[in-house]
mmCIF file of C-alpha atoms and ligand atoms in Angstrom:
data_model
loop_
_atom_site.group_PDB
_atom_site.id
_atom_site.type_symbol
_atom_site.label_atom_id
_atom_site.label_comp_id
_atom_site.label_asym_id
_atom_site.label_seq_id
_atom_site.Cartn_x
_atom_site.Cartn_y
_atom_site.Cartn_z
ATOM 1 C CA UNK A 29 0.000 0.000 0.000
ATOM 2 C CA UNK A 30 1.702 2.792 -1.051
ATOM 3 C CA UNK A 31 -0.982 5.479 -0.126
ATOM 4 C CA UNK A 32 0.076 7.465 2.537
ATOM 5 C CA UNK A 33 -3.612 7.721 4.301
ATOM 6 C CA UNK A 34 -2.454 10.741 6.471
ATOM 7 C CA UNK A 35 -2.506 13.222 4.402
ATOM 8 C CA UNK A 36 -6.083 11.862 3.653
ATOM 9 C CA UNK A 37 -9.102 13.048 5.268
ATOM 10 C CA UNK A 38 -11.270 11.214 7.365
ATOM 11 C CA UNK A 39 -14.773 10.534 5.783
ATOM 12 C CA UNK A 40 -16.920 10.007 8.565
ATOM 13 C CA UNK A 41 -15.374 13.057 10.306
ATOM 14 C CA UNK A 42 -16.410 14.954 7.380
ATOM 15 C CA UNK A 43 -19.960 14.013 7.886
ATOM 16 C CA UNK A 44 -19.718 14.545 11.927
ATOM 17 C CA UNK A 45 -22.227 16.821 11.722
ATOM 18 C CA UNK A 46 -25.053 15.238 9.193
ATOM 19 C CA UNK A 47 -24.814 11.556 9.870
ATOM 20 C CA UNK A 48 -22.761 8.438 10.239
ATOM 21 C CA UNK A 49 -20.552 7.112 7.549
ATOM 22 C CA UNK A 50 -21.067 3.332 7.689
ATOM 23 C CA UNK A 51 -19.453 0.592 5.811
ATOM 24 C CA UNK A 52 -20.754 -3.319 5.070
ATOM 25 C CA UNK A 53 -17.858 -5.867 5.967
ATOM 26 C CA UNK A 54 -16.870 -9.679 6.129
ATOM 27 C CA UNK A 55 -14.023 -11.510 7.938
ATOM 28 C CA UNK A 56 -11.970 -10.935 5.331
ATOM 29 C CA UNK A 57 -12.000 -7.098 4.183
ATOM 30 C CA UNK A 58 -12.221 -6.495 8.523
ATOM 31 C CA UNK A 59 -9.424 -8.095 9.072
ATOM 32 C CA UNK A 60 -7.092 -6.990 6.363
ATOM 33 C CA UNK A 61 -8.003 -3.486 6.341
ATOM 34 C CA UNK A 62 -8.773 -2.873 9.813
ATOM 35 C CA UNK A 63 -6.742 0.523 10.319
ATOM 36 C CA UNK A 64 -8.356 1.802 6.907
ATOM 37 C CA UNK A 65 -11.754 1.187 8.495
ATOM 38 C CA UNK A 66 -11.325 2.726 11.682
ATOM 39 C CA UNK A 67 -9.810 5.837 9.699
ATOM 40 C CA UNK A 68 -13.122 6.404 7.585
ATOM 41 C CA UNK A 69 -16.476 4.619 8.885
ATOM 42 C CA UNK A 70 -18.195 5.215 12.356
ATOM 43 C CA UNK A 71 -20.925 2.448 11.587
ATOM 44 C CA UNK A 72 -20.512 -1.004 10.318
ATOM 45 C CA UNK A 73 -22.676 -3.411 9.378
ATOM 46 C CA UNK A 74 -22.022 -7.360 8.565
ATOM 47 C CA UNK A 75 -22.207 -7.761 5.134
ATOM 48 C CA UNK A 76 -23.776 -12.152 4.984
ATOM 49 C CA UNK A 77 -22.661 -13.240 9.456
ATOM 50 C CA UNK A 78 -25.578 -11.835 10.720
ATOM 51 C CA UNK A 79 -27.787 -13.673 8.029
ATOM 52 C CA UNK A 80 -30.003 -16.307 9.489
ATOM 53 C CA UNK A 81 -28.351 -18.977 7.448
ATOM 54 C CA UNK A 82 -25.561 -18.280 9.244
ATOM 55 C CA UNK A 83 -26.439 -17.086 12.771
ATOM 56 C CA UNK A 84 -28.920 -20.522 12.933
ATOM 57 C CA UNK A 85 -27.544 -23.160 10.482
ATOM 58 C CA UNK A 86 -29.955 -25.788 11.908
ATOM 59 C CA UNK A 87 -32.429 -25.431 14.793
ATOM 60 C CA UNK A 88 -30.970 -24.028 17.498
ATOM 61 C CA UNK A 89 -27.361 -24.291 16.889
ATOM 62 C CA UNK A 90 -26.489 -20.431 17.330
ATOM 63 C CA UNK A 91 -22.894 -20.018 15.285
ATOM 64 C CA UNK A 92 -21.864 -16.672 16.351
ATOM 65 C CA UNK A 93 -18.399 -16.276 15.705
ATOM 66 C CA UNK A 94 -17.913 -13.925 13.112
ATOM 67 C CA UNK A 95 -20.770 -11.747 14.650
ATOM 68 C CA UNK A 96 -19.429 -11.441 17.855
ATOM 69 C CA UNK A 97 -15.972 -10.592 15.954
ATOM 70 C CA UNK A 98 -16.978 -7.759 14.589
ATOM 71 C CA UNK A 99 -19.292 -6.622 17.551
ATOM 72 C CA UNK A 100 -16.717 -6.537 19.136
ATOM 73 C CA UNK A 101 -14.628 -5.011 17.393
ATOM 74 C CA UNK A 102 -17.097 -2.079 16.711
ATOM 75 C CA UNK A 103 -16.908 -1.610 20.456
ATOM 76 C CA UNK A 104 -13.360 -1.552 20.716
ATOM 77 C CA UNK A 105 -13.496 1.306 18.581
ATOM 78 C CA UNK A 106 -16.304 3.351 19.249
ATOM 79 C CA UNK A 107 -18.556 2.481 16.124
ATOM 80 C CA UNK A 108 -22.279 1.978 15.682
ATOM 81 C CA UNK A 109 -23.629 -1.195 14.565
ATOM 82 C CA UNK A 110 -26.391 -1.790 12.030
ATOM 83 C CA UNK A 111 -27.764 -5.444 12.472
ATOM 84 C CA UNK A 112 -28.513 -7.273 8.864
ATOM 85 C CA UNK A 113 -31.133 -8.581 9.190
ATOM 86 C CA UNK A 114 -33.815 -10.829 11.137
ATOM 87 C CA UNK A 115 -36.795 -11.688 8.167
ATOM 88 C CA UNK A 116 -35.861 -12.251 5.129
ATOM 89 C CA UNK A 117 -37.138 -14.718 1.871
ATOM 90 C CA UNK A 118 -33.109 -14.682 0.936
ATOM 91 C CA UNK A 119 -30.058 -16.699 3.160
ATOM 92 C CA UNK A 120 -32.522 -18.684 5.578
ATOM 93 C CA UNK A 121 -32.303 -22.423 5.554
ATOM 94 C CA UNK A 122 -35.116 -24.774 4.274
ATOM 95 C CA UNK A 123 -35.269 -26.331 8.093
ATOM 96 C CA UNK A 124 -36.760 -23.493 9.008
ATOM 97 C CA UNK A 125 -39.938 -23.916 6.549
ATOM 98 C CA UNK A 126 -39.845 -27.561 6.998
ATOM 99 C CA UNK A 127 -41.270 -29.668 9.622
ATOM 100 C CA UNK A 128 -40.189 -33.289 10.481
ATOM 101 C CA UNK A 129 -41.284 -34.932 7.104
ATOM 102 C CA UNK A 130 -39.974 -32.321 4.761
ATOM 103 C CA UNK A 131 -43.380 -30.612 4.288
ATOM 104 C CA UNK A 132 -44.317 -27.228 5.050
ATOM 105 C CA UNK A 133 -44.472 -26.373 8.803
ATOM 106 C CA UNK A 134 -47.330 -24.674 9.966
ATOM 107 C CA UNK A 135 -48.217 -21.222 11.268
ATOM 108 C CA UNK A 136 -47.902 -21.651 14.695
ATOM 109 C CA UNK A 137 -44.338 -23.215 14.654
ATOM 110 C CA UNK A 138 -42.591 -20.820 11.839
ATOM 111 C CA UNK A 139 -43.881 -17.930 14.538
ATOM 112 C CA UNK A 140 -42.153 -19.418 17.344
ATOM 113 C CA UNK A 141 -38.972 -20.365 15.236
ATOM 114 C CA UNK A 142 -39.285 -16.777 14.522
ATOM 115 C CA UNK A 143 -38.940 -15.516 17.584
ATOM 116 C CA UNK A 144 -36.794 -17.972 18.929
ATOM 117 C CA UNK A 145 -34.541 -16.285 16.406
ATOM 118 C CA UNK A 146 -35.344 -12.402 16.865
ATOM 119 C CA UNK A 147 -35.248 -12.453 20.691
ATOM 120 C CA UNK A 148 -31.642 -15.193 21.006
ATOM 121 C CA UNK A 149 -29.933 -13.039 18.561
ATOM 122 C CA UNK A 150 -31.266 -9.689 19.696
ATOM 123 C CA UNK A 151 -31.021 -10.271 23.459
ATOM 124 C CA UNK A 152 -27.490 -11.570 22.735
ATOM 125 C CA UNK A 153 -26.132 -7.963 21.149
ATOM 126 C CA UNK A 154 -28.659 -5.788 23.669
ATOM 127 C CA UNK A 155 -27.028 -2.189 23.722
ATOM 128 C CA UNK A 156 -24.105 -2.759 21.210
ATOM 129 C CA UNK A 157 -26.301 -3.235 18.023
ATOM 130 C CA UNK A 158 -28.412 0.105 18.010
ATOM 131 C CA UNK A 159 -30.299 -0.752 14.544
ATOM 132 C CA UNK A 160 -31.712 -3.777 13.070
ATOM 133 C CA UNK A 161 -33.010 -4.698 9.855
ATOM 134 C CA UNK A 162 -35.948 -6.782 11.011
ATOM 135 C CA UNK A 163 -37.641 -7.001 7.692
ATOM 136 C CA UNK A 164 -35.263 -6.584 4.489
ATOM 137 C CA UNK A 165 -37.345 -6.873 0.950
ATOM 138 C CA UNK A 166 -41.103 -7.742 1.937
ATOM 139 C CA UNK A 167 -42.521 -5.785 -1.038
ATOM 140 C CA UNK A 168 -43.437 -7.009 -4.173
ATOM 141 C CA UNK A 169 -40.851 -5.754 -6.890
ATOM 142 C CA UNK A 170 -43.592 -5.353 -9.539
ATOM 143 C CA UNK A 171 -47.729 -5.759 -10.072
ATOM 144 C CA UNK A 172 -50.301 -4.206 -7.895
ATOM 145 C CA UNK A 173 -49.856 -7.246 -5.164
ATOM 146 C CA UNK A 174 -48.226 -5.243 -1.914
ATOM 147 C CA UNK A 175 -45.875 -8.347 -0.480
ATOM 148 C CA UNK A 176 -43.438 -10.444 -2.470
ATOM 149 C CA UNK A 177 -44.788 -14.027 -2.459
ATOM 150 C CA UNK A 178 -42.351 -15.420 0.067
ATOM 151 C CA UNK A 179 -42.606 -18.698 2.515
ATOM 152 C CA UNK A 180 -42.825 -16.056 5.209
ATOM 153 C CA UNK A 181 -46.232 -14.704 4.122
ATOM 154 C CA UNK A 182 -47.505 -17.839 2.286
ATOM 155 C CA UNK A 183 -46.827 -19.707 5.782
ATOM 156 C CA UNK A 184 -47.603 -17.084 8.366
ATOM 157 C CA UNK A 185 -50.024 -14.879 6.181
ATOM 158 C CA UNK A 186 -49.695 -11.235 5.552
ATOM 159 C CA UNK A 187 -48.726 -10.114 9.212
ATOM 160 C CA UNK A 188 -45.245 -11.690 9.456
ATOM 161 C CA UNK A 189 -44.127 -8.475 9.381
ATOM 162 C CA UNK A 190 -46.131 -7.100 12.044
ATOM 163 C CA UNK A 191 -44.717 -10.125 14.302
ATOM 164 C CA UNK A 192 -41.330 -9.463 13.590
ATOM 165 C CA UNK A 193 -41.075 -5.989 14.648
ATOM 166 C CA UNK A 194 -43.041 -7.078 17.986
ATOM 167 C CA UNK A 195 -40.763 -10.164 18.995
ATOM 168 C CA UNK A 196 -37.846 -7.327 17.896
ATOM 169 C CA UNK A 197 -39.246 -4.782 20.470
ATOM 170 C CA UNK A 198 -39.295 -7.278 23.375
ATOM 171 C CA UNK A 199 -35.901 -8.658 22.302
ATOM 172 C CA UNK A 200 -34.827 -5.509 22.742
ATOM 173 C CA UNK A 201 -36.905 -2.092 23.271
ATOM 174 C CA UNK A 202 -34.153 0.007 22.717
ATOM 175 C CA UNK A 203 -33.493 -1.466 19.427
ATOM 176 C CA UNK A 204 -34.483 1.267 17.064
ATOM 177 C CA UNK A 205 -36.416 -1.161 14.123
ATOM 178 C CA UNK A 206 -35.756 -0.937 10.641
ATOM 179 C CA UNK A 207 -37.892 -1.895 7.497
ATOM 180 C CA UNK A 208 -35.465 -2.406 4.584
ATOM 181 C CA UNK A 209 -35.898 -2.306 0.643
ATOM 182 C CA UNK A 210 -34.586 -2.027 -2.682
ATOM 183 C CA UNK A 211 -35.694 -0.097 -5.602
ATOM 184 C CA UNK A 212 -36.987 2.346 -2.458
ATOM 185 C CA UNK A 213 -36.560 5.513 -5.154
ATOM 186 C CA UNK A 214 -38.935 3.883 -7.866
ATOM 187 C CA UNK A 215 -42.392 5.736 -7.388
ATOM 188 C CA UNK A 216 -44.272 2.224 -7.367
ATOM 189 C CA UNK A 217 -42.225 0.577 -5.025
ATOM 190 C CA UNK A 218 -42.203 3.300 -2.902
ATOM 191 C CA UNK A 219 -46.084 3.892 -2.249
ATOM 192 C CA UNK A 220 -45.920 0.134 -1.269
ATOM 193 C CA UNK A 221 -43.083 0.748 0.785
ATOM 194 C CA UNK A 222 -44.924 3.568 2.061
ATOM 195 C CA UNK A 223 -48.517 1.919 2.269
ATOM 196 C CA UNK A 224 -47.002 -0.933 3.988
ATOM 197 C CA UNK A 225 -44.927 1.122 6.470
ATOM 198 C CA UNK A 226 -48.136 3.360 7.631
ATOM 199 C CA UNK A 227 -50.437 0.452 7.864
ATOM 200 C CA UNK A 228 -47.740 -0.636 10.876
ATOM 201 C CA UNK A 229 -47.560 2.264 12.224
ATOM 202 C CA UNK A 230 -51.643 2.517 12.169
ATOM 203 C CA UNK A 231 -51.909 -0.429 13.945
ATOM 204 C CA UNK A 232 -49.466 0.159 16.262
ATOM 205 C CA UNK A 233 -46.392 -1.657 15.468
ATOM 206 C CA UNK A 234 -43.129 -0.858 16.862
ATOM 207 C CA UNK A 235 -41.124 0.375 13.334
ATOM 208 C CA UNK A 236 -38.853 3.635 13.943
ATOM 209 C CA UNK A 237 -37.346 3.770 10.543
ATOM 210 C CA UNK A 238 -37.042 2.845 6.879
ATOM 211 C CA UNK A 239 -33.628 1.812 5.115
ATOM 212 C CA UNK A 240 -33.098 2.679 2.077
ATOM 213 C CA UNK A 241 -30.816 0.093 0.102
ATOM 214 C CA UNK A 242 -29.316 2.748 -2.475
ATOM 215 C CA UNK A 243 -27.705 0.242 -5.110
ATOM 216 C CA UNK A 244 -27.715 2.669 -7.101
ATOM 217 C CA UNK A 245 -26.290 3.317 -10.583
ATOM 218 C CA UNK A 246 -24.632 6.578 -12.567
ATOM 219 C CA UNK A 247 -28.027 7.620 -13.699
ATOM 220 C CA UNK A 248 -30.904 5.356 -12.046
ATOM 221 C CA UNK A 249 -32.739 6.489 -9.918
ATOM 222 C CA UNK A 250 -33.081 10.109 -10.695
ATOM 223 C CA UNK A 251 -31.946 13.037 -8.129
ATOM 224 C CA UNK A 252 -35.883 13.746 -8.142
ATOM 225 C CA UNK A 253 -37.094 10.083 -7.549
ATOM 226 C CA UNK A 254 -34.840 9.588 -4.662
ATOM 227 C CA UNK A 255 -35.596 13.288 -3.069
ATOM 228 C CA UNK A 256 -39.618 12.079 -3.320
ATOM 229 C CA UNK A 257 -38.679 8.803 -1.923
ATOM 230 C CA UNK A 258 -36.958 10.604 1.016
ATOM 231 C CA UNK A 259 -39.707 13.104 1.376
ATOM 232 C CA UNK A 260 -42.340 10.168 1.473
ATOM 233 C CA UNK A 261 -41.041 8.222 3.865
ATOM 234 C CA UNK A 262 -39.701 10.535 6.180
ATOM 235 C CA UNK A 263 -43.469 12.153 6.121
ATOM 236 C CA UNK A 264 -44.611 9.226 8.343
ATOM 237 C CA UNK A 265 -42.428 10.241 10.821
ATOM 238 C CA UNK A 266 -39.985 7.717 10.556
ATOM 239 C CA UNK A 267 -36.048 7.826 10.563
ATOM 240 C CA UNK A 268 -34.144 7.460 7.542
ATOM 241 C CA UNK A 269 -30.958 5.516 7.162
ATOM 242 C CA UNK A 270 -29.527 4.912 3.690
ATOM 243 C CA UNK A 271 -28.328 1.264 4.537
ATOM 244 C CA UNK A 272 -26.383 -0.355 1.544
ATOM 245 C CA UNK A 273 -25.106 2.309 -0.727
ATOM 246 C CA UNK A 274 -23.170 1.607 -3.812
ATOM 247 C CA UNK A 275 -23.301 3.256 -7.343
ATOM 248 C CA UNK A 276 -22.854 0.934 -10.229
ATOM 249 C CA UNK A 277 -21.160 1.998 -13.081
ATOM 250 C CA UNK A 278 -23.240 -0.424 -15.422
ATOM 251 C CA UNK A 279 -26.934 0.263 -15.841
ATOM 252 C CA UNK A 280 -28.865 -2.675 -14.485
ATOM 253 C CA UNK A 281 -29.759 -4.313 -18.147
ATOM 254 C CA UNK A 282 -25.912 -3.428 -19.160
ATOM 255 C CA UNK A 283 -24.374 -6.942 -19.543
ATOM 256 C CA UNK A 284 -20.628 -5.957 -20.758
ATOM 257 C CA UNK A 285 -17.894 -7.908 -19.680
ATOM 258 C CA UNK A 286 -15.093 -6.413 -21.598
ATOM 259 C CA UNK A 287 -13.806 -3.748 -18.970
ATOM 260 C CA UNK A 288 -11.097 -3.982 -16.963
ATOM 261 C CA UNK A 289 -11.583 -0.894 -15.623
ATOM 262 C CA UNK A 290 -13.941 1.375 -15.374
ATOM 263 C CA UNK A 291 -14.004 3.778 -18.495
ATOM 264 C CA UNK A 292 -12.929 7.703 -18.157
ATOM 265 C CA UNK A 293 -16.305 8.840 -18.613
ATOM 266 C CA UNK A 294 -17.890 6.337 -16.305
ATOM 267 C CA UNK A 295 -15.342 7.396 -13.739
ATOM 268 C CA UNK A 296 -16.187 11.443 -14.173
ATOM 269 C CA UNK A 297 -20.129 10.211 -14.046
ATOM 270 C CA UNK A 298 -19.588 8.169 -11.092
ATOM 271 C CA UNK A 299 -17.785 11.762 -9.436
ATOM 272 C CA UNK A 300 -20.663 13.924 -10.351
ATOM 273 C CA UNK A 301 -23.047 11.459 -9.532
ATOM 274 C CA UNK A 302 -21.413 10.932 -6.032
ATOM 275 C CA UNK A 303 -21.092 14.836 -5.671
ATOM 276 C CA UNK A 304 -24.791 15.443 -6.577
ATOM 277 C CA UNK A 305 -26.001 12.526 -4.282
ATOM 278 C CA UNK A 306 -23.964 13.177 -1.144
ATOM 279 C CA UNK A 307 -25.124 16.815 -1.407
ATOM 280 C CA UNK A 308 -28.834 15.706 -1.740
ATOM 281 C CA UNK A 309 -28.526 13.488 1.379
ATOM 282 C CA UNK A 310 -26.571 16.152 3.351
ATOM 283 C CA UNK A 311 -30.303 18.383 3.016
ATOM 284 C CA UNK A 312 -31.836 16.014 4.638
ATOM 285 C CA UNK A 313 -29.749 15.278 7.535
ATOM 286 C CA UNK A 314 -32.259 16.213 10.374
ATOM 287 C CA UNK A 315 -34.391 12.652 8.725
ATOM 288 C CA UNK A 316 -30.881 10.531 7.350
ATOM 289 C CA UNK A 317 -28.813 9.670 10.568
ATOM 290 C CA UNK A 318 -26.737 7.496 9.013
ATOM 291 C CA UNK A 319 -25.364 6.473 5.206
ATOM 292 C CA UNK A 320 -23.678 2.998 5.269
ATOM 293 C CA UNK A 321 -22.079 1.645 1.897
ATOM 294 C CA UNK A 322 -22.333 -1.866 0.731
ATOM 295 C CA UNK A 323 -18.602 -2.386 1.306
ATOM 296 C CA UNK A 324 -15.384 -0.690 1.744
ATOM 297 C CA UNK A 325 -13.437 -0.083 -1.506
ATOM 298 C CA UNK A 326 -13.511 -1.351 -5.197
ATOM 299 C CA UNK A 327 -11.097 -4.401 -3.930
ATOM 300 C CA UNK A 328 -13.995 -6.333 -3.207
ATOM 301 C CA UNK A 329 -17.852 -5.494 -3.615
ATOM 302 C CA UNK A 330 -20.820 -7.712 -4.023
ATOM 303 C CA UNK A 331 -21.616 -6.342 -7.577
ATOM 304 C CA UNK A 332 -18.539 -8.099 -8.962
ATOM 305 C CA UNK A 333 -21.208 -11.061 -9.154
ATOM 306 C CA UNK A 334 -24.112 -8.902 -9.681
ATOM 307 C CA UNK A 335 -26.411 -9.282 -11.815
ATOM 308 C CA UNK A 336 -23.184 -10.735 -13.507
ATOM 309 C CA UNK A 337 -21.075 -13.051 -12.044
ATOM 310 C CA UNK A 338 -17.443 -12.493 -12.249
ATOM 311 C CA UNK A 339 -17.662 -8.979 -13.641
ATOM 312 C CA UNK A 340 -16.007 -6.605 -11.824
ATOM 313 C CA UNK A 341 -17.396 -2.974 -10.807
ATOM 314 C CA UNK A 342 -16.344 -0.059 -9.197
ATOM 315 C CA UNK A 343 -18.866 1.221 -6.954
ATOM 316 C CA UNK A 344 -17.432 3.101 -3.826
ATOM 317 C CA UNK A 345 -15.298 5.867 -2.919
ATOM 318 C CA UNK A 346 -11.900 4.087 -2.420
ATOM 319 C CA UNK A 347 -10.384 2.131 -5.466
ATOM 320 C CA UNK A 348 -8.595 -1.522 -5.385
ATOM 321 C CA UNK A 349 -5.807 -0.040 -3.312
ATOM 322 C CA UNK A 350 -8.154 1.879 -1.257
ATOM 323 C CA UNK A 351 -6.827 5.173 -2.654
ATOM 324 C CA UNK A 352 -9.552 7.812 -2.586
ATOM 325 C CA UNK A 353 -11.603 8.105 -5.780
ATOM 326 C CA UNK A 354 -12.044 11.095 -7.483
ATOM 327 C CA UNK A 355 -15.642 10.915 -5.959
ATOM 328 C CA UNK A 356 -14.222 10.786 -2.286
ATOM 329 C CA UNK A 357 -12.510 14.059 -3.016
ATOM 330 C CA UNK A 358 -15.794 15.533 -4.027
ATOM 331 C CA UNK A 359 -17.950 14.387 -1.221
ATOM 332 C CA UNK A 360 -15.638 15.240 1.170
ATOM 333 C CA UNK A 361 -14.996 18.762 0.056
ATOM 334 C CA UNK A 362 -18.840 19.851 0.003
HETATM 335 C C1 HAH B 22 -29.236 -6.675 -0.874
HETATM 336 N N1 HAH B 22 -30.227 -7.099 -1.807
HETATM 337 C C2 HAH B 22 -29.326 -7.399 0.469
HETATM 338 O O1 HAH B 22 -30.101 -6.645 1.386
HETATM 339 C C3 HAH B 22 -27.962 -7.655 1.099
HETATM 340 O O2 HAH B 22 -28.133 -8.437 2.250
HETATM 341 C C4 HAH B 22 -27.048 -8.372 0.136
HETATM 342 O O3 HAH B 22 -25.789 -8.656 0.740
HETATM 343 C C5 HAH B 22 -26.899 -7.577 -1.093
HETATM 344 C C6 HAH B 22 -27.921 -6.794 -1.515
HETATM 345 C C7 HAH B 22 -30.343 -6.283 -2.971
HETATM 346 C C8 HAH B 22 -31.040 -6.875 -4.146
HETATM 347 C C9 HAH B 22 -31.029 -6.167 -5.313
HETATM 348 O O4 HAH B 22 -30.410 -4.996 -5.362
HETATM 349 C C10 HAH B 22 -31.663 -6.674 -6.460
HETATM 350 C C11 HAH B 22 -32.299 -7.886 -6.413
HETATM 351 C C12 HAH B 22 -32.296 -8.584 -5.267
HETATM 352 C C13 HAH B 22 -31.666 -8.083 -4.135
#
């Protein structure tokens, strides 16, 4: 590493005063960039470790390991942790559905598996995991139906998510709880989103806040679309954290596999976009307490097998060598 990081700023610092600057992170990018991410993030969140597949493998056998690594960790160093996440249709094991014979299980067990789950893992990181994702991607993507056809709701019916956030709240009641999407800036997701969201807090159920994913890309969704999205949900009177930021140089259909790197005008798009966003976000700091991205630098990031596997992409603010991107410069200097 030839980067000399002290003459670089500090991004979190540079966001003292609007939010926290959050990063997603696994064993591996933790533990060989450790100094780099105590420099620049104030939040972290585990990137797959706090996944049910891998918090309950099979009934009842807790694996904590890696969680409690970076809990701790986080403690050691004064940074917030978002939990990732409690109910989701993606990265929970078939036992769970199943009952002895293979079959379906039925309503009244999947509900007690389900809090089983909420309050061992919850109870476990009491006061040193101030967030959790207890729902992540409940909404149907596209249609008029309102909830993605998942074993969650075709098992426990419609208010699964209604459960979750209550087990969550007795888990822990100063948890502050967390419903968590994609595609949050699209107009039709978002009334869902929104619809959803108010029909909990109509009846009573214990949600303090939405998360917006923010995979973004250079030009989807527009500055407008995600300013409406932010308006919208933050007019329920919820709190806003931006939860898995990244900003894709490829548009979503964009299949290319060619690049090597990312091309001089995607890089001075992926600037101004960065510049443009970060000051959009920065307005609404009194609603957005806290931006996480969905890794650390362009080393390693989920998209280099999304939506095409083995592709590489360039989404963050720090490049393979964890120099500062153009875009960091930007942001930093608004
Ligand atoms: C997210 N899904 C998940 O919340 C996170 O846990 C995972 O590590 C990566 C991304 C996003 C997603 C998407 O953008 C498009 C289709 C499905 C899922």
């Amino acid at each position: 590493m030839d980067v000399n990081q002290g003459e670089i700023p500090s991004l979190y610092r540079a966001f003292k005063n609007d939010f926290l600057i959050g990063a997603a992170v696994n064993p591996v990018t933790l533990n060989s960039q450790k100094e780099f991410i105590i420099k620049h993030f104030n939040s972290l969140t585990s990137e797959n470790n706090m996944k049910f597949e891998n918090l309950q493998p099979e009934e009842g056998n807790f694996t904590f390991d890696h969680a409690d690594d970076l809990v701790s960790f986080a403690r050691n160093h004064e940074m917030n942790v978002r939990g990732h996440t409690l109910v989701w249709h993606n990265q929970t094991p078939d036992w769970f559905f199943e009952n002895k014979n293979g079959g379906i299980t039925d309503r009244q067990t999947l509900l007690e598996r389900m809090k089983s789950h909420i309050v061992t893992v919850m109870e476990r990181y009491k006061g040193q995991i101030n967030s959790w994702d207890v729902v992540n991607e409940a909404i149907a993507d596209n249609g008029t139906q309102l909830l993605r056809d998942s074993k969650w709701k075709q098992i426990i019916g419609d208010d699964f998510i209604d459960k979750a956030f209550e087990f969550a709240h007795i888990a822990d009641p100063g948890a502050e709880l967390f419903y968590n999407d994609y595609n949050e800036s699209d107009p039709e997701k978002r009334e869902k989103i929104y619809k959803m969201t108010k029909g909990l807090i109509e009846r009573g159920v214990p949600i303090h806040g939405i998360g917006l994913q923010a995979h973004w890309n250079l030009s989807n969704p527009s500055l407008d679309h995600i300013r409406e999205a932010i308006e919208r949900y933050a007019s329920l009177g919820l709190r806003l954290h931006i939860t898995e930021m990244d900003i894709s140089v490829f548009s979503f259909e964009d299949k290319r596999t060619d690049l090597k790197a990312p091309t001089a005008e995607m890089a001075a798009e992926q600037t101004q976009r960065y510049k443009n966003l970060f000051k959009l976000l920065r307005e609404y700091s009194d609603v957005i307490s806290s931006v996480t991205f969905w890794g650390v630098a362009d080393n390693y990031t989920w998209l280099d097998d999304f939506p095409v596997r083995g592709r590489k992409n360039w989404p963050l603010l720090f490049d393979r060598d964890l120099k500062p991107k153009q875009s960091f410069w930007e942001v930093v200097d608004l």
